[in-house]
Amino acid sequence: MVKKGKAAKPVASAAQLLERAETLVDQLQPELAIKFFQKASALEPNNSEIYDAIGELATEIGDPQTALDAFLKSIQVAPKHNPGKYLYAAQLVQGEESEKFALQGIAIMTELLANVPAHLDESKLLKKQICDAYCSLTELYMSDLCDADDAEAKCEHYLQEALKYDLGLPDATQAMANFRLVQQRKEEAIEYLDETVKRLNACDEHTMPSLEFRIVTGKLLVEVEKYEQAAYVLEGVMQEDDENAELWFLVGSCYNALEDYDTALEFLERCEAMLTKLQKDLGDEFQLHQQLDTVQSLIESIKQIEPVGDADDAEDHDME
């Protein structure tokens, strides 16, 4: 009697692997999804969209090497498809290499934009991507490449290019305000910050920038002593995240500068309570001693200020 061998296990097709990967993405299992995308890429090595999916997921989960490898492979097999991958790659490298990837992406997007009717959403998306890419290049020359001889000129050039593709969103104006502050051109910075706040107010749920972006805007407003606007922007952020002790401190500092001491104390004491609790929870691992000392010192200084009403009452009493 001939012994039958085990039936061979059927090999999944690329389509089946991709379907499984997409399901895992929907189920919020990006690490496992990446593995299925990688298996699919072995069966379809010239499918750049698979590499893009791997790169984007790996970026989200904080795996920069896997992300970079995937985007580089995508660039190799389909250089002009999905130019956004160049911008991802630019964020995963440093210095001049980052600039190179960003400029390559911009060049392809500019070429695509020339063939897209201006009224289409695709045109607006491309313009925003180009604008954001130029802003990121400015940030690059204010950080990694700040020691370059032409750093200031590059920043100016890239920001002017960003403004050419500006759609009325706050990104480019905030970047320009920050750059003008670095140049110590405060009045111009204020003009751009005023415009940034105006644009923020016009944003809807689809165009509103990230919390981090709005916090940076608030800090820039504090830097130019526009305390009322800063408090307004930062309190807007707090409606979405009221567990950030730094926000309570910043807003409290704004009200202190505006001499609204009661409101300042309300915010600063909340900040103190949050930091004190964190200190208790973390014990020796707590590393915000300086920040806590600063908050407590500011609270104490405000409490030393004699309220105007009390001073008037004392004066009236003396006259009697």
Coordinates of C-alpha atoms in Angstrom, one line a residue:
M1 CA 0.0 0.0 0.0
V2 CA 1.4 3.3 -1.0
K3 CA 1.4 6.0 1.7
K4 CA 0.0 9.2 0.6
G5 CA 2.0 12.4 1.4
K6 CA 0.5 15.5 2.9
A7 CA -1.2 17.8 0.5
A8 CA 0.9 20.9 -0.3
K9 CA -0.4 24.0 1.5
P10 CA -1.8 26.4 -1.0
V11 CA 0.3 29.5 -1.5
A12 CA -1.6 32.8 -1.0
S13 CA -1.6 35.1 -4.0
A14 CA -0.4 38.7 -3.9
A15 CA -4.0 39.9 -4.0
Q16 CA -5.0 37.7 -1.0
L17 CA -2.0 38.9 1.0
L18 CA -2.8 42.6 0.2
E19 CA -6.4 42.0 1.2
R20 CA -5.3 40.5 4.5
A21 CA -2.8 43.4 5.0
E22 CA -5.6 46.0 4.5
T23 CA -7.8 44.2 6.9
L24 CA -5.1 44.3 9.5
V25 CA -4.6 48.0 8.9
D26 CA -8.4 48.5 9.5
Q27 CA -8.0 46.4 12.7
L28 CA -5.2 48.7 13.9
Q29 CA -2.5 46.1 13.7
P30 CA 0.1 47.9 11.6
E31 CA 3.1 45.7 12.6
L32 CA 1.4 42.5 11.3
A33 CA 0.0 44.4 8.3
I34 CA 3.6 45.3 7.3
K35 CA 4.6 41.6 7.3
F36 CA 1.7 40.8 4.9
F37 CA 2.6 43.7 2.7
Q38 CA 6.2 42.5 2.6
K39 CA 5.1 39.0 1.6
A40 CA 3.0 40.6 -1.2
S41 CA 6.0 42.7 -2.4
A42 CA 8.0 39.5 -2.8
L43 CA 5.4 38.3 -5.3
E44 CA 5.0 41.7 -7.0
P45 CA 8.4 43.3 -6.7
N46 CA 7.6 46.1 -9.2
N47 CA 4.4 47.3 -7.4
S48 CA 5.5 50.6 -5.9
E49 CA 2.2 51.0 -4.0
I50 CA 3.0 48.1 -1.8
Y51 CA 6.4 49.7 -0.8
D52 CA 4.6 53.0 -0.2
A53 CA 2.1 51.3 2.1
I54 CA 5.0 49.6 4.0
G55 CA 6.8 53.0 4.3
E56 CA 3.8 54.9 5.6
L57 CA 2.9 52.2 8.2
A58 CA 6.5 51.9 9.3
T59 CA 6.7 55.7 9.7
E60 CA 3.6 55.7 11.8
I61 CA 4.9 53.0 14.2
G62 CA 8.3 54.6 14.5
D63 CA 10.4 52.2 12.4
P64 CA 12.4 54.6 10.3
Q65 CA 14.8 52.1 8.7
T66 CA 12.0 49.9 7.4
A67 CA 10.2 53.0 6.2
L68 CA 13.2 54.4 4.4
D69 CA 14.1 51.0 2.8
A70 CA 10.5 50.8 1.5
F71 CA 10.4 54.3 0.1
L72 CA 13.8 53.9 -1.6
K73 CA 12.6 50.7 -3.2
S74 CA 9.4 52.5 -4.4
I75 CA 11.5 55.3 -5.8
Q76 CA 13.7 52.7 -7.6
V77 CA 10.8 50.9 -9.3
A78 CA 8.5 53.8 -10.0
P79 CA 10.3 57.2 -9.7
K80 CA 7.4 59.4 -10.7
H81 CA 4.5 57.6 -9.1
N82 CA 3.2 59.1 -5.8
P83 CA 5.8 61.9 -5.4
G84 CA 4.8 62.2 -1.8
K85 CA 7.2 59.3 -1.0
Y86 CA 10.1 61.7 -1.7
L87 CA 8.8 63.9 1.1
Y88 CA 8.5 60.9 3.5
A89 CA 12.1 59.9 2.6
A90 CA 13.3 63.5 3.2
Q91 CA 12.0 63.3 6.7
L92 CA 13.9 60.0 7.3
V93 CA 17.3 61.3 6.4
Q94 CA 19.3 64.4 7.3
G95 CA 21.1 67.4 5.9
E96 CA 21.7 67.7 2.2
E97 CA 20.3 64.2 1.5
S98 CA 17.0 65.4 3.0
E99 CA 17.1 68.5 0.8
K100 CA 17.8 66.3 -2.3
F101 CA 14.7 64.1 -1.7
A102 CA 12.5 67.1 -1.0
L103 CA 13.5 68.9 -4.2
Q104 CA 13.0 65.7 -6.3
G105 CA 9.5 65.4 -4.9
I106 CA 8.7 69.1 -5.5
A107 CA 10.0 68.8 -9.1
I108 CA 7.7 65.9 -9.9
M109 CA 4.7 67.5 -8.2
T110 CA 5.3 70.7 -10.0
E111 CA 5.3 68.8 -13.3
L112 CA 2.1 67.1 -12.4
L113 CA 0.5 70.3 -11.3
A114 CA 1.0 71.9 -14.7
N115 CA -1.3 69.3 -16.2
V116 CA -4.1 69.5 -13.7
P117 CA -6.9 72.0 -14.0
A118 CA -6.8 74.5 -11.2
H119 CA -10.3 73.9 -10.0
L120 CA -9.8 70.3 -9.2
D121 CA -9.1 69.0 -5.7
E122 CA -6.0 67.3 -7.0
S123 CA -4.6 70.7 -7.9
K124 CA -5.2 72.0 -4.4
L125 CA -3.6 68.9 -2.9
L126 CA -0.5 69.2 -5.0
K127 CA -0.2 72.9 -4.2
K128 CA -0.5 72.2 -0.4
Q129 CA 2.1 69.4 -0.7
I130 CA 4.5 71.7 -2.6
C131 CA 4.0 74.5 -0.1
D132 CA 4.6 72.2 2.9
A133 CA 7.7 70.8 1.3
Y134 CA 9.2 74.2 0.8
C135 CA 8.4 75.1 4.4
S136 CA 10.1 71.9 5.6
L137 CA 13.2 72.9 3.6
T138 CA 13.2 76.1 5.5
E139 CA 13.1 74.2 8.7
L140 CA 16.0 72.1 7.5
Y141 CA 18.1 75.2 7.0
M142 CA 17.2 76.5 10.4
S143 CA 18.3 73.2 12.0
D144 CA 20.5 70.6 10.4
L145 CA 22.0 72.9 7.8
C146 CA 21.9 76.1 9.8
D147 CA 25.7 76.5 9.6
A148 CA 25.7 76.5 5.8
D149 CA 27.1 79.8 4.4
D150 CA 23.9 80.3 2.4
A151 CA 21.5 79.1 5.1
E152 CA 19.7 82.5 5.4
A153 CA 19.4 82.9 1.7
K154 CA 18.1 79.4 1.2
C155 CA 15.4 80.0 3.9
E156 CA 14.3 83.2 2.2
H157 CA 14.2 81.5 -1.2
Y158 CA 12.3 78.4 0.0
L159 CA 9.8 80.5 1.9
Q160 CA 9.1 82.8 -1.1
E161 CA 8.6 79.6 -3.2
A162 CA 6.2 78.3 -0.5
L163 CA 4.1 81.5 -0.7
K164 CA 3.7 81.0 -4.4
Y165 CA 1.7 77.8 -3.8
D166 CA -0.1 79.2 -0.7
L167 CA -3.8 78.3 -0.5
G168 CA -4.6 80.6 2.4
L169 CA -3.7 78.1 5.1
P170 CA -1.5 79.1 8.1
D171 CA 1.5 76.9 7.4
A172 CA 3.5 79.3 5.2
T173 CA 2.8 82.4 7.2
Q174 CA 3.8 80.8 10.4
A175 CA 7.0 79.6 8.9
M176 CA 7.7 83.1 7.6
A177 CA 6.9 84.6 11.0
N178 CA 9.4 82.2 12.7
F179 CA 12.1 83.0 10.2
R180 CA 11.6 86.8 10.6
L181 CA 11.9 86.4 14.3
V182 CA 15.2 84.5 13.8
Q183 CA 16.3 87.5 11.7
Q184 CA 15.2 89.8 14.5
R185 CA 12.7 91.5 12.2
K186 CA 10.0 91.6 14.9
E187 CA 7.5 93.9 13.2
E188 CA 7.4 91.8 10.1
A189 CA 7.1 88.7 12.2
I190 CA 4.0 90.2 14.0
E191 CA 2.4 90.9 10.6
Y192 CA 2.8 87.3 9.6
L193 CA 1.6 86.0 12.9
D194 CA -1.5 88.2 12.7
E195 CA -2.2 86.6 9.3
T196 CA -1.5 83.2 10.7
V197 CA -4.1 83.7 13.5
K198 CA -6.6 85.0 10.9
R199 CA -6.1 81.9 8.8
L200 CA -6.4 79.6 11.8
N201 CA -9.7 81.1 12.6
A202 CA -10.9 80.4 9.0
C203 CA -9.9 76.7 9.2
D204 CA -12.5 74.0 9.4
E205 CA -12.2 70.4 10.7
H206 CA -10.5 69.4 7.5
T207 CA -7.9 72.1 7.3
M208 CA -7.2 72.8 10.9
P209 CA -3.5 72.2 11.6
S210 CA -2.2 69.8 14.3
L211 CA -2.2 70.7 18.0
E212 CA 1.6 70.9 17.8
F213 CA 1.4 73.5 15.0
R214 CA -1.0 75.6 17.1
I215 CA 1.1 75.4 20.2
V216 CA 4.1 76.6 18.2
T217 CA 1.9 79.5 17.0
G218 CA 1.0 80.3 20.5
K219 CA 4.6 80.3 21.6
L220 CA 5.6 82.6 18.8
L221 CA 2.8 85.0 19.8
V222 CA 4.2 85.0 23.4
E223 CA 7.6 85.7 22.0
V224 CA 6.4 88.9 20.3
E225 CA 4.3 89.8 23.4
K226 CA 0.9 89.3 21.7
Y227 CA -0.4 87.8 24.9
E228 CA -4.1 88.1 24.2
Q229 CA -3.9 86.3 20.9
A230 CA -1.5 83.7 22.3
A231 CA -4.0 82.9 25.1
Y232 CA -6.8 82.7 22.6
V233 CA -4.9 80.2 20.3
L234 CA -3.6 78.1 23.2
E235 CA -6.9 77.9 25.0
G236 CA -8.3 76.6 21.7
V237 CA -5.8 73.8 21.8
M238 CA -6.8 73.1 25.4
Q239 CA -10.3 72.4 24.3
E240 CA -8.8 69.3 22.6
D241 CA -6.0 68.5 25.1
D242 CA -6.3 69.8 28.7
E243 CA -3.8 67.4 30.1
N244 CA -0.7 69.2 28.9
A245 CA 0.8 71.1 31.8
E246 CA 2.9 73.3 29.5
L247 CA -0.3 74.7 28.1
W248 CA -1.6 75.7 31.5
F249 CA 1.7 77.4 32.2
L250 CA 1.8 79.3 28.9
V251 CA -1.8 80.5 29.2
G252 CA -1.3 81.5 32.9
S253 CA 1.9 83.4 31.9
C254 CA -0.2 85.3 29.2
Y255 CA -2.8 86.3 31.7
N256 CA -0.1 87.4 34.1
A257 CA 1.5 89.6 31.4
L258 CA -2.0 91.0 30.8
E259 CA -2.3 91.7 34.6
D260 CA -5.3 89.5 34.9
Y261 CA -3.9 87.9 38.0
D262 CA -6.9 85.9 39.2
T263 CA -7.1 84.1 35.9
A264 CA -3.4 83.7 35.8
L265 CA -3.4 82.0 39.2
E266 CA -6.2 79.7 38.1
F267 CA -4.1 78.4 35.2
L268 CA -0.8 78.4 37.0
E269 CA -2.1 76.6 40.1
R270 CA -3.6 73.9 37.8
C271 CA -0.2 73.5 36.2
E272 CA 1.5 73.2 39.6
A273 CA -1.0 70.6 40.7
M274 CA -0.4 68.6 37.5
L275 CA 3.4 68.7 37.9
T276 CA 3.2 67.9 41.6
K277 CA 1.1 64.9 40.9
L278 CA 3.6 63.8 38.2
Q279 CA 6.5 64.2 40.6
K280 CA 4.7 62.0 43.1
D281 CA 3.9 59.4 40.5
L282 CA 7.4 59.3 39.0
G283 CA 9.5 59.7 42.1
D284 CA 13.2 59.8 41.3
E285 CA 12.4 59.6 37.6
F286 CA 10.7 63.1 37.7
Q287 CA 12.8 65.5 35.6
L288 CA 10.8 68.6 35.5
H289 CA 12.1 70.2 38.8
Q290 CA 13.1 73.4 37.1
Q291 CA 9.7 73.8 35.4
L292 CA 7.9 73.2 38.7
D293 CA 10.2 75.7 40.5
T294 CA 9.4 78.3 37.8
V295 CA 5.7 77.8 38.2
Q296 CA 5.8 78.0 41.9
S297 CA 8.0 81.1 41.8
L298 CA 5.5 82.8 39.4
I299 CA 2.6 81.9 41.6
E300 CA 4.3 83.3 44.6
S301 CA 5.2 86.6 42.8
I302 CA 1.6 87.0 41.7
K303 CA 0.3 86.5 45.2
Q304 CA 2.7 89.2 46.4
I305 CA 1.0 91.8 44.1
E306 CA -1.5 93.9 46.2
P307 CA -4.9 94.0 44.4
V308 CA -5.9 97.5 43.3
G309 CA -9.2 97.3 45.2
D310 CA -7.4 96.6 48.5
A311 CA -5.0 99.5 47.9
D312 CA -8.0 101.9 47.3
D313 CA -9.8 100.6 50.4
A314 CA -6.7 101.2 52.5
E315 CA -6.3 104.8 51.1
D316 CA -10.0 105.6 51.8
H317 CA -9.5 104.3 55.4
D318 CA -6.5 106.5 55.9
M319 CA -8.4 109.6 54.7
E320 CA -11.1 108.9 57.3

